[in-house]
Tab-separated table of C-alpha atoms and ligand atoms in Angstrom:
chain	number	residue	atom	x	y	z
A	1	MET	CA	120.117	23.794	84.174
A	2	ALA	CA	122.083	25.887	81.739
A	3	ALA	CA	123.180	29.243	83.117
A	4	THR	CA	121.926	32.197	81.112
A	5	ASP	CA	122.221	35.928	81.574
A	6	THR	CA	118.520	36.369	81.006
A	7	ALA	CA	115.806	36.366	83.590
A	8	ALA	CA	112.733	34.370	84.540
A	9	LEU	CA	113.404	30.929	85.851
A	10	LYS	CA	110.151	29.123	86.564
A	11	VAL	CA	110.538	27.750	90.067
A	12	ASP	CA	108.016	25.060	90.919
A	13	LYS	CA	106.431	25.919	94.283
A	14	SER	CA	106.736	22.282	95.340
A	15	ALA	CA	110.445	22.065	94.438
A	16	LYS	CA	112.734	21.043	97.285
A	17	ILE	CA	114.545	24.130	98.562
A	18	PHE	CA	117.328	23.963	101.166
A	19	VAL	CA	117.688	27.157	103.212
A	20	ALA	CA	121.058	26.912	104.983
A	21	GLY	CA	121.225	28.975	108.188
A	22	HIS	CA	117.452	29.100	108.788
A	23	ARG	CA	117.786	29.998	112.460
A	24	GLY	CA	119.670	33.207	111.715
A	25	LEU	CA	118.484	36.707	110.826
A	26	VAL	CA	118.502	36.179	107.051
A	27	GLY	CA	117.686	32.469	106.851
A	28	SER	CA	114.611	32.803	109.068
A	29	ALA	CA	113.325	35.722	106.973
A	30	VAL	CA	113.923	33.797	103.733
A	31	VAL	CA	111.921	30.852	105.105
A	32	ARG	CA	109.054	33.221	106.057
A	33	ARG	CA	109.126	34.769	102.577
A	34	LEU	CA	109.261	31.429	100.749
A	35	ARG	CA	106.308	30.162	102.788
A	36	SER	CA	104.261	33.316	102.173
A	37	ALA	CA	105.037	32.982	98.443
A	38	GLY	CA	103.567	29.463	98.474
A	39	TYR	CA	106.690	27.274	98.542
A	40	THR	CA	105.788	24.023	100.269
A	41	ASN	CA	108.919	21.854	100.280
A	42	ILE	CA	111.538	23.740	102.283
A	43	ILE	CA	114.187	21.616	103.953
A	44	LEU	CA	116.078	22.829	106.982
A	45	ARG	CA	118.984	21.661	109.142
A	46	SER	CA	120.187	23.413	112.281
A	47	HIS	CA	123.907	23.848	112.917
A	48	SER	CA	123.845	20.996	115.443
A	49	GLU	CA	122.109	18.685	112.933
A	50	LEU	CA	124.498	19.515	110.062
A	51	ASP	CA	127.808	21.326	110.533
A	52	LEU	CA	128.422	22.873	107.129
A	53	THR	CA	132.165	23.203	107.779
A	54	ILE	CA	132.467	19.392	107.590
A	55	GLN	CA	132.824	18.434	103.944
A	56	SER	CA	131.848	14.770	104.349
A	57	ALA	CA	128.666	15.670	106.268
A	58	VAL	CA	127.659	18.197	103.600
A	59	LYS	CA	128.259	15.659	100.807
A	60	THR	CA	126.183	13.033	102.606
A	61	PHE	CA	123.362	15.516	103.183
A	62	PHE	CA	123.211	16.559	99.508
A	63	SER	CA	123.535	12.988	98.232
A	64	ILE	CA	120.552	11.868	100.328
A	65	GLU	CA	118.288	14.946	100.242
A	66	LYS	CA	119.001	16.084	96.663
A	67	PRO	CA	117.481	19.586	96.980
A	68	GLN	CA	116.661	21.383	93.721
A	69	TYR	CA	117.416	24.899	94.982
A	70	VAL	CA	119.719	26.254	97.696
A	71	ILE	CA	119.728	29.592	99.512
A	72	LEU	CA	123.072	29.850	101.310
A	73	ALA	CA	122.418	32.023	104.395
A	74	ALA	CA	124.673	30.105	106.793
A	75	ALA	CA	127.871	31.923	107.679
A	76	LYS	CA	130.061	33.194	110.492
A	77	VAL	CA	128.645	36.710	110.912
A	78	GLY	CA	129.254	39.586	113.305
A	79	GLY	CA	129.793	43.290	113.786
A	80	ILE	CA	132.955	45.334	113.596
A	81	HIS	CA	134.374	44.087	116.927
A	82	ALA	CA	133.762	40.391	116.171
A	83	ASN	CA	135.267	40.737	112.693
A	84	ALA	CA	138.400	42.429	114.015
A	85	THR	CA	138.809	40.065	117.007
A	86	TYR	CA	138.263	36.665	115.353
A	87	PRO	CA	139.819	37.030	111.860
A	88	ALA	CA	140.795	33.357	111.665
A	89	ASP	CA	137.222	32.239	112.357
A	90	PHE	CA	135.758	34.703	109.880
A	91	ILE	CA	137.980	33.674	106.981
A	92	THR	CA	138.178	29.938	107.671
A	93	ILE	CA	134.593	29.112	108.663
A	94	ASN	CA	133.140	31.126	105.798
A	95	LEU	CA	135.484	29.612	103.217
A	96	GLN	CA	134.663	26.127	104.516
A	97	ILE	CA	130.868	26.574	104.587
A	98	GLN	CA	130.577	28.168	101.162
A	99	THR	CA	133.090	25.843	99.469
A	100	ASN	CA	131.388	22.732	100.838
A	101	VAL	CA	127.854	23.884	100.057
A	102	ILE	CA	128.527	25.320	96.599
A	103	ASP	CA	130.547	22.311	95.438
A	104	SER	CA	128.139	19.684	96.797
A	105	ALA	CA	125.138	21.590	95.457
A	106	TYR	CA	126.676	21.453	91.990
A	107	ARG	CA	127.779	17.812	92.242
A	108	TYR	CA	124.450	16.498	93.554
A	109	GLY	CA	122.242	18.121	90.945
A	110	VAL	CA	120.960	21.362	92.485
A	111	LYS	CA	119.417	23.487	89.725
A	112	LYS	CA	120.201	26.875	91.184
A	113	LEU	CA	122.029	28.308	94.200
A	114	VAL	CA	121.829	31.808	95.705
A	115	PHE	CA	124.985	32.859	97.574
A	116	LEU	CA	124.859	35.756	100.046
A	117	GLY	CA	127.835	38.067	100.372
A	118	SER	CA	127.993	41.496	101.967
A	119	SER	CA	128.639	45.139	101.081
A	120	CYS	CA	131.983	44.862	102.923
A	121	ILE	CA	133.430	43.160	99.815
A	122	TYR	CA	133.989	46.611	98.309
A	123	PRO	CA	137.104	48.771	98.742
A	124	LYS	CA	137.133	50.954	101.872
A	125	HIS	CA	137.248	54.129	99.781
A	126	ALA	CA	135.060	53.022	96.880
A	127	LEU	CA	133.281	55.703	94.882
A	128	GLN	CA	129.776	56.249	96.323
A	129	PRO	CA	127.185	54.961	95.651
A	130	ILE	CA	129.100	51.709	95.198
A	131	SER	CA	128.301	49.879	91.987
A	132	GLU	CA	128.948	46.181	91.462
A	133	SER	CA	131.889	47.075	89.199
A	134	ALA	CA	133.838	48.490	92.197
A	135	LEU	CA	134.730	44.949	93.315
A	136	LEU	CA	138.524	44.395	93.544
A	137	THR	CA	139.416	47.982	92.613
A	138	GLY	CA	141.125	48.936	95.892
A	139	PRO	CA	142.163	47.953	99.434
A	140	LEU	CA	139.525	46.607	101.843
A	141	GLU	CA	138.508	47.975	105.267
A	142	PRO	CA	141.060	46.355	107.656
A	143	THR	CA	138.533	45.455	110.405
A	144	ASN	CA	136.670	43.073	108.116
A	145	GLU	CA	139.076	42.143	105.318
A	146	TRP	CA	139.174	38.465	106.408
A	147	TYR	CA	135.416	38.099	106.110
A	148	ALA	CA	135.402	40.168	102.910
A	149	ILE	CA	138.060	37.968	101.276
A	150	ALA	CA	135.959	34.877	102.044
A	151	LYS	CA	132.853	36.535	100.591
A	152	ILE	CA	134.752	37.620	97.461
A	153	ALA	CA	135.915	34.007	97.065
A	154	GLY	CA	132.256	32.936	97.274
A	155	ILE	CA	131.272	35.287	94.443
A	156	LYS	CA	134.190	34.081	92.340
A	157	MET	CA	133.369	30.442	93.047
A	158	CYS	CA	129.788	30.953	91.827
A	159	GLN	CA	131.114	32.669	88.701
A	160	ALA	CA	133.714	29.949	88.089
A	161	TYR	CA	131.118	27.147	88.323
A	162	ARG	CA	128.803	29.156	86.056
A	163	ILE	CA	131.560	29.564	83.455
A	164	GLN	CA	133.097	26.078	83.605
A	165	TYR	CA	129.998	23.964	84.272
A	166	LYS	CA	127.192	26.226	82.922
A	167	TRP	CA	125.664	25.929	86.397
A	168	ASP	CA	123.171	28.480	87.735
A	169	ALA	CA	124.816	29.981	90.835
A	170	ILE	CA	124.112	33.656	91.570
A	171	SER	CA	125.318	36.061	94.271
A	172	ALA	CA	123.439	38.788	96.162
A	173	MET	CA	125.337	41.466	98.159
A	174	PRO	CA	123.166	42.807	100.983
A	175	THR	CA	123.881	46.043	102.794
A	176	ASN	CA	123.742	46.222	106.647
A	177	LEU	CA	120.655	44.265	107.755
A	178	TYR	CA	118.482	44.177	110.878
A	179	GLY	CA	115.179	42.704	112.039
A	180	PRO	CA	113.648	39.780	113.968
A	181	ASN	CA	116.053	36.975	114.963
A	182	ASP	CA	119.039	39.310	114.836
A	183	ASN	CA	122.053	38.712	117.086
A	184	PHE	CA	121.778	41.062	120.097
A	185	HIS	CA	125.141	40.168	121.681
A	186	PRO	CA	126.615	43.195	123.530
A	187	GLU	CA	130.050	43.077	121.828
A	188	ASN	CA	129.758	40.786	118.794
A	189	ALA	CA	126.504	42.058	117.236
A	190	HIS	CA	126.080	44.708	114.549
A	191	VAL	CA	125.384	48.286	115.606
A	192	LEU	CA	121.580	48.371	115.375
A	193	PRO	CA	120.758	45.318	117.528
A	194	ALA	CA	123.655	46.118	119.910
A	195	LEU	CA	122.302	49.622	120.546
A	196	MET	CA	118.710	48.393	120.820
A	197	ARG	CA	119.688	46.023	123.594
A	198	ARG	CA	121.921	48.588	125.342
A	199	PHE	CA	119.221	51.285	125.315
A	200	HIS	CA	116.594	48.798	126.462
A	201	GLU	CA	118.710	47.558	129.366
A	202	ALA	CA	119.571	51.159	130.309
A	203	LYS	CA	115.864	52.092	130.283
A	204	VAL	CA	114.977	49.091	132.444
A	205	SER	CA	117.823	49.701	134.931
A	206	GLY	CA	117.358	53.488	135.018
A	207	ALA	CA	120.921	54.182	133.820
A	208	LYS	CA	121.723	57.820	133.039
A	209	GLU	CA	123.910	57.225	129.987
A	210	VAL	CA	124.668	54.727	127.249
A	211	VAL	CA	128.028	54.259	125.533
A	212	VAL	CA	128.068	54.245	121.718
A	213	TRP	CA	131.220	53.242	119.810
A	214	GLY	CA	133.350	55.425	117.585
A	215	SER	CA	132.748	59.020	116.488
A	216	GLY	CA	129.150	58.703	115.272
A	217	SER	CA	130.159	60.089	111.870
A	218	PRO	CA	130.310	56.884	109.741
A	219	LEU	CA	127.447	56.537	107.287
A	220	ARG	CA	125.628	53.245	106.829
A	221	GLU	CA	122.772	51.983	104.656
A	222	PHE	CA	120.288	49.781	106.550
A	223	LEU	CA	117.795	47.341	105.039
A	224	HIS	CA	115.098	45.424	106.904
A	225	VAL	CA	115.654	41.692	106.612
A	226	ASP	CA	112.109	41.113	105.293
A	227	ASP	CA	112.956	43.361	102.334
A	228	LEU	CA	116.198	41.430	101.841
A	229	ALA	CA	114.328	38.104	101.931
A	230	ASP	CA	111.869	39.443	99.364
A	231	ALA	CA	114.822	40.411	97.134
A	232	VAL	CA	116.450	36.982	97.550
A	233	VAL	CA	113.273	35.193	96.424
A	234	PHE	CA	112.905	37.734	93.600
A	235	LEU	CA	116.453	36.967	92.422
A	236	LEU	CA	115.876	33.222	92.726
A	237	GLU	CA	112.872	33.559	90.437
A	238	ASN	CA	114.053	36.316	88.096
A	239	TYR	CA	117.835	36.528	87.795
A	240	SER	CA	120.408	34.174	86.321
A	241	GLY	CA	123.476	36.246	85.568
A	242	LEU	CA	127.240	36.110	86.072
A	243	GLY	CA	127.451	39.391	87.978
A	244	HIS	CA	126.689	39.729	91.691
A	245	VAL	CA	123.774	42.020	92.550
A	246	ASN	CA	123.688	44.726	95.259
A	247	VAL	CA	120.683	44.686	97.611
A	248	GLY	CA	120.182	47.862	99.632
A	249	SER	CA	117.660	50.468	100.698
A	250	GLY	CA	119.395	53.332	98.892
A	251	LYS	CA	119.164	55.456	102.055
A	252	GLU	CA	122.021	56.205	104.416
A	253	VAL	CA	122.172	57.561	107.968
A	254	SER	CA	125.059	58.477	110.235
A	255	ILE	CA	125.657	56.260	113.264
A	256	LYS	CA	124.754	59.299	115.390
A	257	GLU	CA	121.367	59.597	113.613
A	258	LEU	CA	120.829	55.865	113.967
A	259	ALA	CA	121.650	55.984	117.702
A	260	GLU	CA	119.182	58.867	118.204
A	261	LEU	CA	116.466	56.956	116.332
A	262	VAL	CA	116.941	53.711	118.283
A	263	LYS	CA	117.105	55.672	121.562
A	264	GLU	CA	113.791	57.363	120.744
A	265	VAL	CA	112.043	54.148	119.659
A	266	VAL	CA	113.221	52.303	122.783
A	267	GLY	CA	112.263	55.250	124.979
A	268	PHE	CA	115.605	55.714	126.765
A	269	GLU	CA	115.787	59.261	128.099
A	270	GLY	CA	119.419	59.479	129.240
A	271	ALA	CA	122.528	60.695	127.434
A	272	LEU	CA	124.740	59.223	124.695
A	273	VAL	CA	128.474	58.962	125.450
A	274	TRP	CA	130.806	58.340	122.489
A	275	ASP	CA	133.713	55.912	123.008
A	276	GLY	CA	136.379	57.172	120.588
A	277	SER	CA	138.655	54.230	121.401
A	278	LYS	CA	136.390	51.949	119.339
A	279	PRO	CA	136.878	51.771	115.538
A	280	ASP	CA	134.630	53.619	113.087
A	281	GLY	CA	135.328	51.165	110.278
A	282	THR	CA	134.439	52.163	106.733
A	283	PRO	CA	133.537	55.895	106.591
A	284	ARG	CA	130.689	55.416	104.123
A	285	LYS	CA	129.079	52.373	102.499
A	286	LEU	CA	126.118	53.303	100.301
A	287	MET	CA	125.457	50.893	97.482
A	288	ASP	CA	124.255	51.611	93.978
A	289	ASN	CA	121.131	49.449	93.796
A	290	SER	CA	120.208	50.283	90.213
A	291	THR	CA	120.871	46.765	88.861
A	292	LEU	CA	118.145	45.333	91.079
A	293	ALA	CA	115.856	48.331	90.469
A	294	LYS	CA	116.151	47.777	86.711
A	295	LEU	CA	115.170	44.139	87.217
A	296	GLY	CA	111.991	45.453	88.888
A	297	TRP	CA	112.597	45.142	92.638
A	298	GLU	CA	112.453	47.842	95.308
A	299	PRO	CA	112.427	47.874	99.128
A	300	LYS	CA	109.267	48.690	101.088
A	301	ILE	CA	110.127	49.072	104.790
A	302	SER	CA	111.334	52.458	106.110
A	303	LEU	CA	114.102	52.505	108.713
A	304	ARG	CA	111.784	53.953	111.378
A	305	ASP	CA	109.044	51.355	110.783
A	306	GLY	CA	111.640	48.604	110.715
A	307	VAL	CA	113.230	49.696	113.993
A	308	VAL	CA	109.798	49.959	115.676
A	309	GLY	CA	108.854	46.447	114.527
A	310	THR	CA	112.215	45.008	115.527
A	311	TYR	CA	111.949	46.536	119.003
A	312	GLU	CA	108.464	45.042	119.427
A	313	TRP	CA	109.934	41.677	118.455
A	314	TYR	CA	112.889	42.137	120.817
A	315	VAL	CA	110.681	42.910	123.801
A	316	LYS	CA	108.381	39.990	123.064
A	317	TYR	CA	110.872	37.265	122.240
A	318	THR	CA	114.295	37.820	123.765
A	319	LYS	CA	115.137	36.377	127.147
A	320	GLN	CA	118.081	38.711	127.723
A	321	GLN	CA	116.079	41.552	129.306
B	1	NDP	N1	123.457	40.609	109.266
B	1	NDP	C1	123.852	41.489	108.345
B	1	NDP	O1	123.848	42.712	108.586
B	1	NDP	C2	124.321	41.018	107.021
B	1	NDP	C3	124.361	39.665	106.660
B	1	NDP	N2	124.801	39.303	105.401
B	1	NDP	C4	124.920	37.891	105.015
B	1	NDP	O2	123.737	37.174	105.200
B	1	NDP	C5	124.027	35.821	105.559
B	1	NDP	C6	123.300	35.460	106.842
B	1	NDP	O3	123.691	36.364	107.863
B	1	NDP	P1	122.847	36.509	109.218
B	1	NDP	O4	121.537	35.854	109.055
B	1	NDP	O5	122.942	37.909	109.614
B	1	NDP	O6	123.736	35.656	110.225
B	1	NDP	P2	123.260	34.897	111.543
B	1	NDP	O7	124.475	34.781	112.397
B	1	NDP	O8	122.040	35.521	112.095
B	1	NDP	O9	122.863	33.468	110.987
B	1	NDP	C7	123.812	32.602	110.445
B	1	NDP	C8	123.274	31.205	110.497
B	1	NDP	O10	124.277	30.308	109.990
B	1	NDP	C9	124.360	29.210	110.884
B	1	NDP	N3	125.699	28.622	110.862
B	1	NDP	C10	126.857	29.225	111.186
B	1	NDP	N4	127.871	28.337	111.100
B	1	NDP	C11	127.324	27.172	110.693
B	1	NDP	C12	127.855	25.895	110.421
B	1	NDP	N5	129.170	25.627	110.562
B	1	NDP	N6	127.018	24.908	110.055
B	1	NDP	C13	125.696	25.152	109.944
B	1	NDP	N7	125.119	26.330	110.174
B	1	NDP	C14	125.934	27.337	110.548
B	1	NDP	C15	124.069	29.778	112.240
B	1	NDP	O11	123.725	28.783	113.149
B	1	NDP	P3	124.269	28.900	114.670
B	1	NDP	O12	123.797	30.237	115.152
B	1	NDP	O13	123.650	27.725	115.352
B	1	NDP	O14	125.767	28.835	114.556
B	1	NDP	C16	122.928	30.725	111.911
B	1	NDP	O15	121.701	30.050	111.879
B	1	NDP	C17	125.539	35.710	105.692
B	1	NDP	O16	126.077	35.190	104.508
B	1	NDP	C18	125.969	37.154	105.829
B	1	NDP	O17	127.236	37.364	105.311
B	1	NDP	C19	125.207	40.230	104.498
B	1	NDP	C20	125.171	41.564	104.794
B	1	NDP	C21	124.733	42.063	106.067
B	2	F7E	C1	127.327	44.205	107.776
B	2	F7E	C2	128.752	44.592	108.009
B	2	F7E	O1	128.984	44.723	109.405
B	2	F7E	C3	130.311	45.064	109.835
B	2	F7E	O2	130.700	46.298	109.387
B	2	F7E	P1	130.096	47.638	109.952
B	2	F7E	O3	129.190	48.210	108.935
B	2	F7E	O4	131.216	48.501	110.387
B	2	F7E	O5	129.173	47.128	111.127
B	2	F7E	P2	128.774	47.423	112.628
B	2	F7E	O6	127.307	47.333	112.609
B	2	F7E	O7	129.478	46.524	113.572
B	2	F7E	O8	129.256	48.920	112.960
B	2	F7E	C4	128.768	50.035	112.251
B	2	F7E	C5	129.243	51.311	112.890
B	2	F7E	O9	128.546	51.469	114.142
B	2	F7E	C6	129.458	51.806	115.165
B	2	F7E	N1	128.923	51.389	116.471
B	2	F7E	C7	128.519	52.221	117.450
B	2	F7E	N2	128.153	51.547	118.530
B	2	F7E	C8	128.266	50.228	118.209
B	2	F7E	C9	127.992	49.041	118.930
B	2	F7E	O10	127.583	49.037	120.095
B	2	F7E	N3	128.212	47.869	118.275
B	2	F7E	C10	128.669	47.833	116.971
B	2	F7E	N4	128.839	46.634	116.383
B	2	F7E	N5	128.955	48.960	116.280
B	2	F7E	C11	128.747	50.135	116.903
B	2	F7E	C12	130.734	51.101	114.748
B	2	F7E	O11	131.857	51.640	115.410
B	2	F7E	C13	130.728	51.353	113.230
B	2	F7E	O12	131.216	52.648	112.963
B	2	F7E	C14	131.300	44.098	109.362
B	2	F7E	O13	131.207	43.008	110.176
B	2	F7E	C15	131.147	43.745	107.902
B	2	F7E	O14	131.776	42.552	107.684
B	2	F7E	C16	129.740	43.665	107.402
B	2	F7E	O15	129.429	42.973	106.472
């Protein structure tokens, strides 16, 4: 289909849609949202069924399955520690996955692709709230520059294919996400699931204190993954532009406030101990979400409600307790 800067693409509910990364936080939420919106022909492959870093396997998959739409939610993802510890994995795996999927999607006749980046693409000291135009205006946060460079390449690849081939590839930039199916790994997860697990285990074991990383002063914007999935489907159906689009809640909290909230929801009654040897990362990362608001989308789930629901999910479904 020709790429236009205007909205409203009619997506047939029986069209074949490939959601890459459907077992992850974002991919699983996108599948839930597509199903609740009435989409009936969603195709899925787990990592073990299709390794998206292998170009020949990706080409074969697209040549046989010929999906009409692609949501690219497969990536190497992690929190501040994982990003800083495995820079080679974060840059290489992400470049491989997105290059293979975007190129094969174009070559095998996909009508439209939605690429997912991250708010870490923006300069460490970007003007707040961060508008889409802040991209490539300053140095990146060193702990995640490898991942950010890969994500920036993904945005640029979508734009390049749009310009050269008139192909409809768009990019969404989510803020920090959380929700069901998150990664709760003690070191490699993002802050919210990491703290949820740590407080839960401390409550269960009767520990008197829990260690939280950094100074507690960094500010972050959190969005529930069901809101993000709603925005992704909204963009699939309503946006076909060259520019990437921020997706956030518009509300920020300090890590100290977040830790207090998660502690309260989990019901841990001990003390917080701050480990100043761990990095704070970006001091502040609040996005300007006005582009998406002007298109007619807004988030619905408050941080407190989202944390309560995620903790209920964690207690019910994780085997790590
Ligand atoms: N979580 C967050 O806070 C944020 C996420 N995003 C973006 O959203 C997208 C999804 O992230 P999220 O859901 O959190 O990540 P997850 O780690 O929860 O999920 C990623 C998924 O990708 C799959 N995957 C990874 N490598 C491969 C591969 N080589 N071949 C096939 N599948 C693979 C994983 O499978 P397996 O586990 O089996 O490897 C997993 O199902 C990413 O692009 C990320 O950058 C953006 C901003 C914030
Ligand atoms: C989504 C985003 O996620 C990452 O960037 P980040 O926003 O810095 O994410 P984070 O969730 O890991 O940390 C947020 C803050 O929280 C503090 N913190 C306290 N205690 C724990 C803790 O126990 N674990 C973690 N991970 N952080 C902790 C931590 O020190 C930091 O100050 C990048 O991967 C980036 O690439 C990216 O896209």
